[in-house]
Amino acid sequence: MMSTVKVDTLGQQIIDRYQKGFPLSTTPFKDIANELGLEEQRVIDCVSSLQESEIVSRVGPVFNHEKAGASTLAAISVPEQLLNEVADQVNRFDEVNHNYAREHEYNLWFVVTATDEQHLERTLRAIQNTTGYAILNLPMEQAYHIDLGFKLNWS
Amino acid sequence: MNDSHSQLKSGNTFQPTGLDRKLIVATQEGLPLTSRPYLLLAEQLNITEDEVISRMQRMQDAGVIRRIAVVPDHYKLGYTLNGMTVWDVPDDMIKTLGQKLGSLEFVSHCYHRPRHLPDWPHNLFAMVHGRTQQEVDDHIQTIIELLGEHNNGHDVLFSKRILKKTGLRIKK
């Protein structure tokens, strides 16, 4: 197993408690401090250092792509030796915000987000034209659990 | 080429106003880590702190904002493996089964997505995370047992490499 970064107890506590429900109030850090029985500055310092060491990528709203516009999960099947080249072509589209190589016949999986359905459709067509590969288009029909973070095991 | 575009979901689209959009742009890379982050945003956008908070509340109520969070980098924390598990379950059971899978603590996303027969028979997606192969395998076994006879076939697509990852980027 790869070595993982160490996070102190306060850091763990803050991440566990605030993967959702970061206060939308005038003084969010003070609210957190009150809840944890600490000084506000201690919380700000802790979160700042977590962010500086890139353990926390950001503090803020997580947007729902589906509702902030239109999006879909798309996959293409590419010969392994062309994967990097095709991935680069796909990544050049600003509308692509996640792209993973996965072990499967469909080996390139990416999320396309656009301002509306027309824009999305146009973008998918453009990606197909650019790469020359057919897209498996898998838009979300229903969400049963939408990215509320997941339980971390700190051991 | 398959006729994928006809399957696009319609409706359910939120049209943020100009100011909402500015707020999205201003916050998508994170809030300033100061005592009054929403006040700082307000000053940046030339509106009041109250308005920032109430607009963000409205976007959250509308589901445009899923959550406001301290967002950890799972990779940094050792969660380097994610398995996209895909399942073929009876359509009339999908809601019940989807909710069961979605409530598992190691599942971060669980979605119903369309089949594309014959190439793609799967209609239920659950993203499973772990720090080791064993951890992920155990999670998959849990799902297999949970679905029981309703599992008509499944596959697990492990991430090999992240080729691009950015948060939502709405242009100014």
XYZ file of C-alpha atoms in Angstrom:
327
model
C 0.000 0.000 0.000
C 1.286 3.442 -0.823
C 2.194 5.729 2.023
C -0.499 8.186 2.866
C -0.248 11.654 4.316
C -0.855 12.075 7.994
C -3.780 14.187 9.081
C -4.041 15.266 12.708
C -7.116 14.547 14.783
C -8.610 17.993 14.339
C -8.142 17.774 10.587
C -9.830 14.370 10.513
C -12.672 15.671 12.637
C -13.255 18.661 10.370
C -13.126 16.602 7.164
C -15.462 13.947 8.569
C -17.957 16.426 9.907
C -17.943 18.906 7.023
C -17.927 16.844 3.833
C -21.389 18.329 3.798
C -23.048 21.034 5.848
C -20.260 23.610 5.885
C -22.086 26.571 7.452
C -23.750 29.079 5.157
C -23.642 31.820 7.759
C -21.805 35.099 8.214
C -19.101 33.411 10.304
C -18.817 29.784 9.195
C -15.452 29.109 10.825
C -16.630 30.543 14.114
C -19.677 28.255 13.938
C -17.429 25.250 13.384
C -15.171 26.397 16.232
C -18.156 26.705 18.546
C -19.313 23.238 17.636
C -15.880 21.762 18.289
C -15.181 23.923 21.336
C -12.221 25.736 19.806
C -11.054 29.203 18.841
C -12.093 30.381 15.372
C -8.485 31.048 14.335
C -7.519 27.478 15.193
C -10.117 26.199 12.725
C -9.072 28.612 9.980
C -5.421 27.645 10.493
C -6.227 23.948 10.409
C -8.287 24.193 7.213
C -5.684 26.460 5.593
C -2.930 23.996 6.311
C -5.027 21.087 5.019
C -5.575 23.044 1.840
C -1.936 24.056 1.553
C -0.834 20.440 1.773
C -3.517 19.596 -0.807
C -5.241 17.121 1.518
C -8.252 19.356 1.086
C -8.714 20.445 -2.508
C -11.073 23.267 -1.643
C -13.712 24.511 0.775
C -16.915 25.560 -0.887
C -19.991 24.571 -2.823
C -20.084 21.328 -4.800
C -22.259 21.928 -7.816
C -24.657 19.502 -9.406
C -23.637 19.370 -13.045
C -27.021 18.036 -14.064
C -28.807 21.055 -12.681
C -26.256 23.740 -13.351
C -26.530 22.809 -17.026
C -26.573 19.542 -18.893
C -24.147 16.694 -18.547
C -23.569 13.063 -19.341
C -21.180 10.196 -18.762
C -19.599 9.128 -22.019
C -17.358 6.223 -22.933
C -15.381 5.212 -25.980
C -13.504 2.092 -26.868
C -10.026 2.863 -28.162
C -7.117 0.591 -29.107
C -4.771 0.630 -26.115
C -1.830 2.055 -28.072
C -3.936 5.061 -29.138
C -5.393 5.754 -25.704
C -3.147 8.690 -24.794
C -3.548 10.326 -28.142
C -7.344 10.056 -28.112
C -7.495 11.115 -24.440
C -5.577 14.270 -25.359
C -8.069 15.013 -28.130
C -10.966 14.542 -25.719
C -9.336 16.598 -22.950
C -8.895 19.532 -25.275
C -12.640 20.114 -24.987
C -13.356 22.518 -22.107
C -16.671 20.726 -21.631
C -14.853 17.583 -20.482
C -14.145 17.800 -16.768
C -13.338 14.245 -15.752
C -11.569 11.698 -17.866
C -10.495 8.283 -16.592
C -8.736 5.398 -18.261
C -10.518 2.253 -17.109
C -9.811 -1.432 -17.548
C -12.526 -2.503 -19.952
C -13.289 -2.729 -23.645
C -14.742 0.731 -23.151
C -11.502 2.121 -21.773
C -11.975 5.892 -21.871
C -14.668 7.329 -19.589
C -15.381 11.028 -19.334
C -17.980 13.445 -18.048
C -19.181 16.131 -20.436
C -20.811 19.230 -18.966
C -22.430 21.930 -21.067
C -24.620 24.959 -20.564
C -27.696 23.222 -22.027
C -28.825 20.125 -23.943
C -28.096 21.609 -27.370
C -24.591 22.533 -26.329
C -24.102 19.061 -24.873
C -25.308 17.345 -28.029
C -23.092 19.561 -30.178
C -20.110 18.783 -27.993
C -20.676 15.012 -28.128
C -20.936 15.181 -31.884
C -17.753 17.250 -32.077
C -15.885 14.753 -29.884
C -17.055 11.897 -32.099
C -15.968 13.757 -35.214
C -12.602 14.706 -33.777
C -11.720 11.275 -32.428
C -13.504 9.178 -35.037
C -14.920 6.904 -32.337
C -18.580 6.331 -31.456
C -19.593 7.521 -28.024
C -21.509 5.371 -25.567
C -23.757 8.039 -24.081
C -24.999 7.296 -20.566
C -26.878 10.289 -19.149
C -28.128 10.025 -15.612
C -31.784 9.026 -15.443
C -32.089 8.927 -11.696
C -29.723 9.512 -8.791
C -30.002 7.349 -5.686
C -27.098 8.886 -3.880
C -25.502 12.035 -5.049
C -21.999 12.644 -3.984
C -22.349 13.548 -0.348
C -18.807 12.485 0.284
C -18.075 9.057 1.692
C -16.878 7.733 4.992
C -13.118 7.829 5.340
C -11.217 5.246 7.307
C -8.332 7.020 9.051
C -6.656 3.918 10.479
C -22.078 5.068 -34.824
C -24.837 4.509 -32.339
C -27.714 6.883 -32.051
C -26.640 8.076 -28.669
C -27.855 11.628 -28.898
C -31.521 10.733 -29.002
C -31.160 9.415 -25.471
C -30.320 12.773 -23.986
C -32.275 13.614 -20.918
C -34.447 16.649 -21.364
C -35.732 19.159 -18.865
C -34.589 19.362 -15.262
C -32.280 22.200 -16.177
C -31.751 25.122 -13.871
C -31.024 28.412 -15.520
C -29.058 30.468 -13.029
C -29.460 34.199 -13.355
C -26.490 36.344 -14.276
C -25.716 36.967 -10.646
C -26.058 33.279 -9.675
C -23.684 32.470 -12.458
C -21.191 35.025 -11.173
C -21.466 33.443 -7.749
C -20.799 30.013 -9.212
C -17.737 31.341 -11.008
C -16.522 33.100 -7.865
C -16.924 30.037 -5.622
C -16.173 27.046 -7.817
C -12.513 27.061 -6.927
C -13.263 27.465 -3.249
C -14.174 30.050 -0.650
C -11.579 32.394 0.799
C -10.412 30.989 4.129
C -11.141 34.019 6.263
C -13.530 34.805 9.046
C -16.165 36.295 6.705
C -15.808 34.446 3.391
C -19.292 35.329 2.135
C -18.727 39.004 2.910
C -15.552 38.928 0.847
C -17.479 37.387 -2.052
C -20.166 40.037 -1.655
C -17.625 42.833 -1.917
C -16.158 41.195 -4.985
C -19.586 41.053 -6.657
C -20.782 44.365 -5.338
C -23.773 42.931 -3.492
C -24.573 42.434 0.178
C -23.432 39.513 2.289
C -27.105 38.678 2.925
C -27.704 38.387 -0.780
C -24.744 36.051 -1.264
C -26.008 33.809 1.510
C -29.626 33.818 0.368
C -28.716 33.139 -3.259
C -26.476 30.266 -2.248
C -29.249 28.942 -0.030
C -31.663 29.129 -2.962
C -29.244 27.276 -5.240
C -28.831 24.638 -2.569
C -32.613 24.276 -2.190
C -32.913 23.921 -5.970
C -30.225 21.241 -5.925
C -27.796 23.273 -8.031
C -25.453 23.239 -5.053
C -25.334 19.671 -3.744
C -23.497 20.537 -0.595
C -21.089 23.059 0.805
C -18.071 21.140 1.918
C -14.538 20.770 3.041
C -13.620 18.676 0.018
C -10.806 16.190 0.658
C -8.505 14.978 -2.089
C -9.157 11.257 -1.862
C -6.032 10.413 -3.775
C -3.877 12.222 -1.228
C -5.590 10.250 1.519
C -4.732 6.942 -0.078
C -8.040 6.269 -1.794
C -6.327 5.678 -5.092
C -8.638 2.949 -6.311
C -12.088 3.597 -7.540
C -14.162 0.900 -9.081
C -17.067 1.882 -11.224
C -19.385 -1.049 -10.613
C -22.133 -1.535 -13.193
C -25.105 -3.848 -12.722
C -27.902 -5.251 -14.811
C -30.962 -5.351 -12.591
C -34.686 -5.695 -13.405
C -36.149 -2.306 -14.374
C -39.075 -2.689 -11.992
C -36.665 -3.192 -9.089
C -34.166 -0.484 -9.900
C -35.479 2.153 -7.541
C -35.454 -0.132 -4.488
C -32.069 -1.604 -5.342
C -30.577 1.776 -6.256
C -31.575 3.205 -2.901
C -30.052 0.195 -1.118
C -26.749 0.583 -2.934
C -26.786 4.335 -2.544
C -27.023 4.037 1.218
C -23.826 1.977 1.519
C -21.143 4.101 3.141
C -18.429 3.154 0.635
C -20.555 4.188 -2.355
C -20.080 7.815 -3.376
C -22.410 7.939 -6.377
C -25.248 5.674 -7.423
C -27.121 6.314 -10.648
C -29.638 4.781 -12.993
C -28.305 5.124 -16.545
C -29.718 3.759 -19.811
C -28.754 0.387 -21.283
C -27.413 0.277 -24.819
C -28.097 -3.252 -25.990
C -26.374 -5.388 -27.011
C -23.067 -3.676 -26.121
C -24.066 -2.297 -22.775
C -26.615 -4.238 -20.695
C -26.039 -2.409 -17.411
C -28.541 0.032 -15.940
C -27.290 0.679 -12.394
C -23.987 2.381 -11.577
C -22.329 2.570 -8.164
C -18.935 4.145 -7.596
C -16.966 2.251 -4.965
C -13.827 3.558 -3.267
C -10.998 1.921 -1.422
C -7.336 2.146 -0.548
C -6.446 -1.401 -1.523
C -7.672 -3.914 -4.048
C -8.860 -6.106 -1.181
C -10.935 -3.294 0.286
C -12.647 -2.671 -3.039
C -13.161 -6.393 -3.667
C -14.831 -6.731 -0.266
C -17.155 -3.851 -1.100
C -18.123 -5.467 -4.397
C -18.832 -8.746 -2.611
C -21.137 -6.862 -0.243
C -23.092 -5.503 -3.212
C -23.300 -8.943 -4.852
C -24.805 -10.345 -1.673
C -27.150 -7.392 -1.319
C -28.531 -7.740 -4.858
C -28.748 -11.537 -4.675
C -31.051 -13.001 -7.331
C -31.731 -9.567 -8.825
C -28.209 -9.332 -10.206
C -28.437 -10.376 -13.858
C -24.799 -9.588 -14.498
C -22.229 -7.049 -13.480
C -18.851 -5.662 -14.312
C -16.293 -3.567 -12.464
C -14.268 -0.952 -14.275
C -11.224 -0.008 -12.272
C -9.645 3.356 -12.788
C -6.197 2.980 -14.286
C -5.263 6.589 -14.579
C -6.850 9.989 -14.154
C -6.433 11.734 -17.482
C -8.248 14.921 -16.529
C -10.013 16.125 -13.434
C -11.400 19.582 -12.864
C -14.387 20.805 -10.920
C -17.311 22.319 -12.727
C -16.024 25.155 -14.846
C -18.521 27.669 -16.012
C -16.928 30.363 -18.042
C -17.207 33.973 -17.099
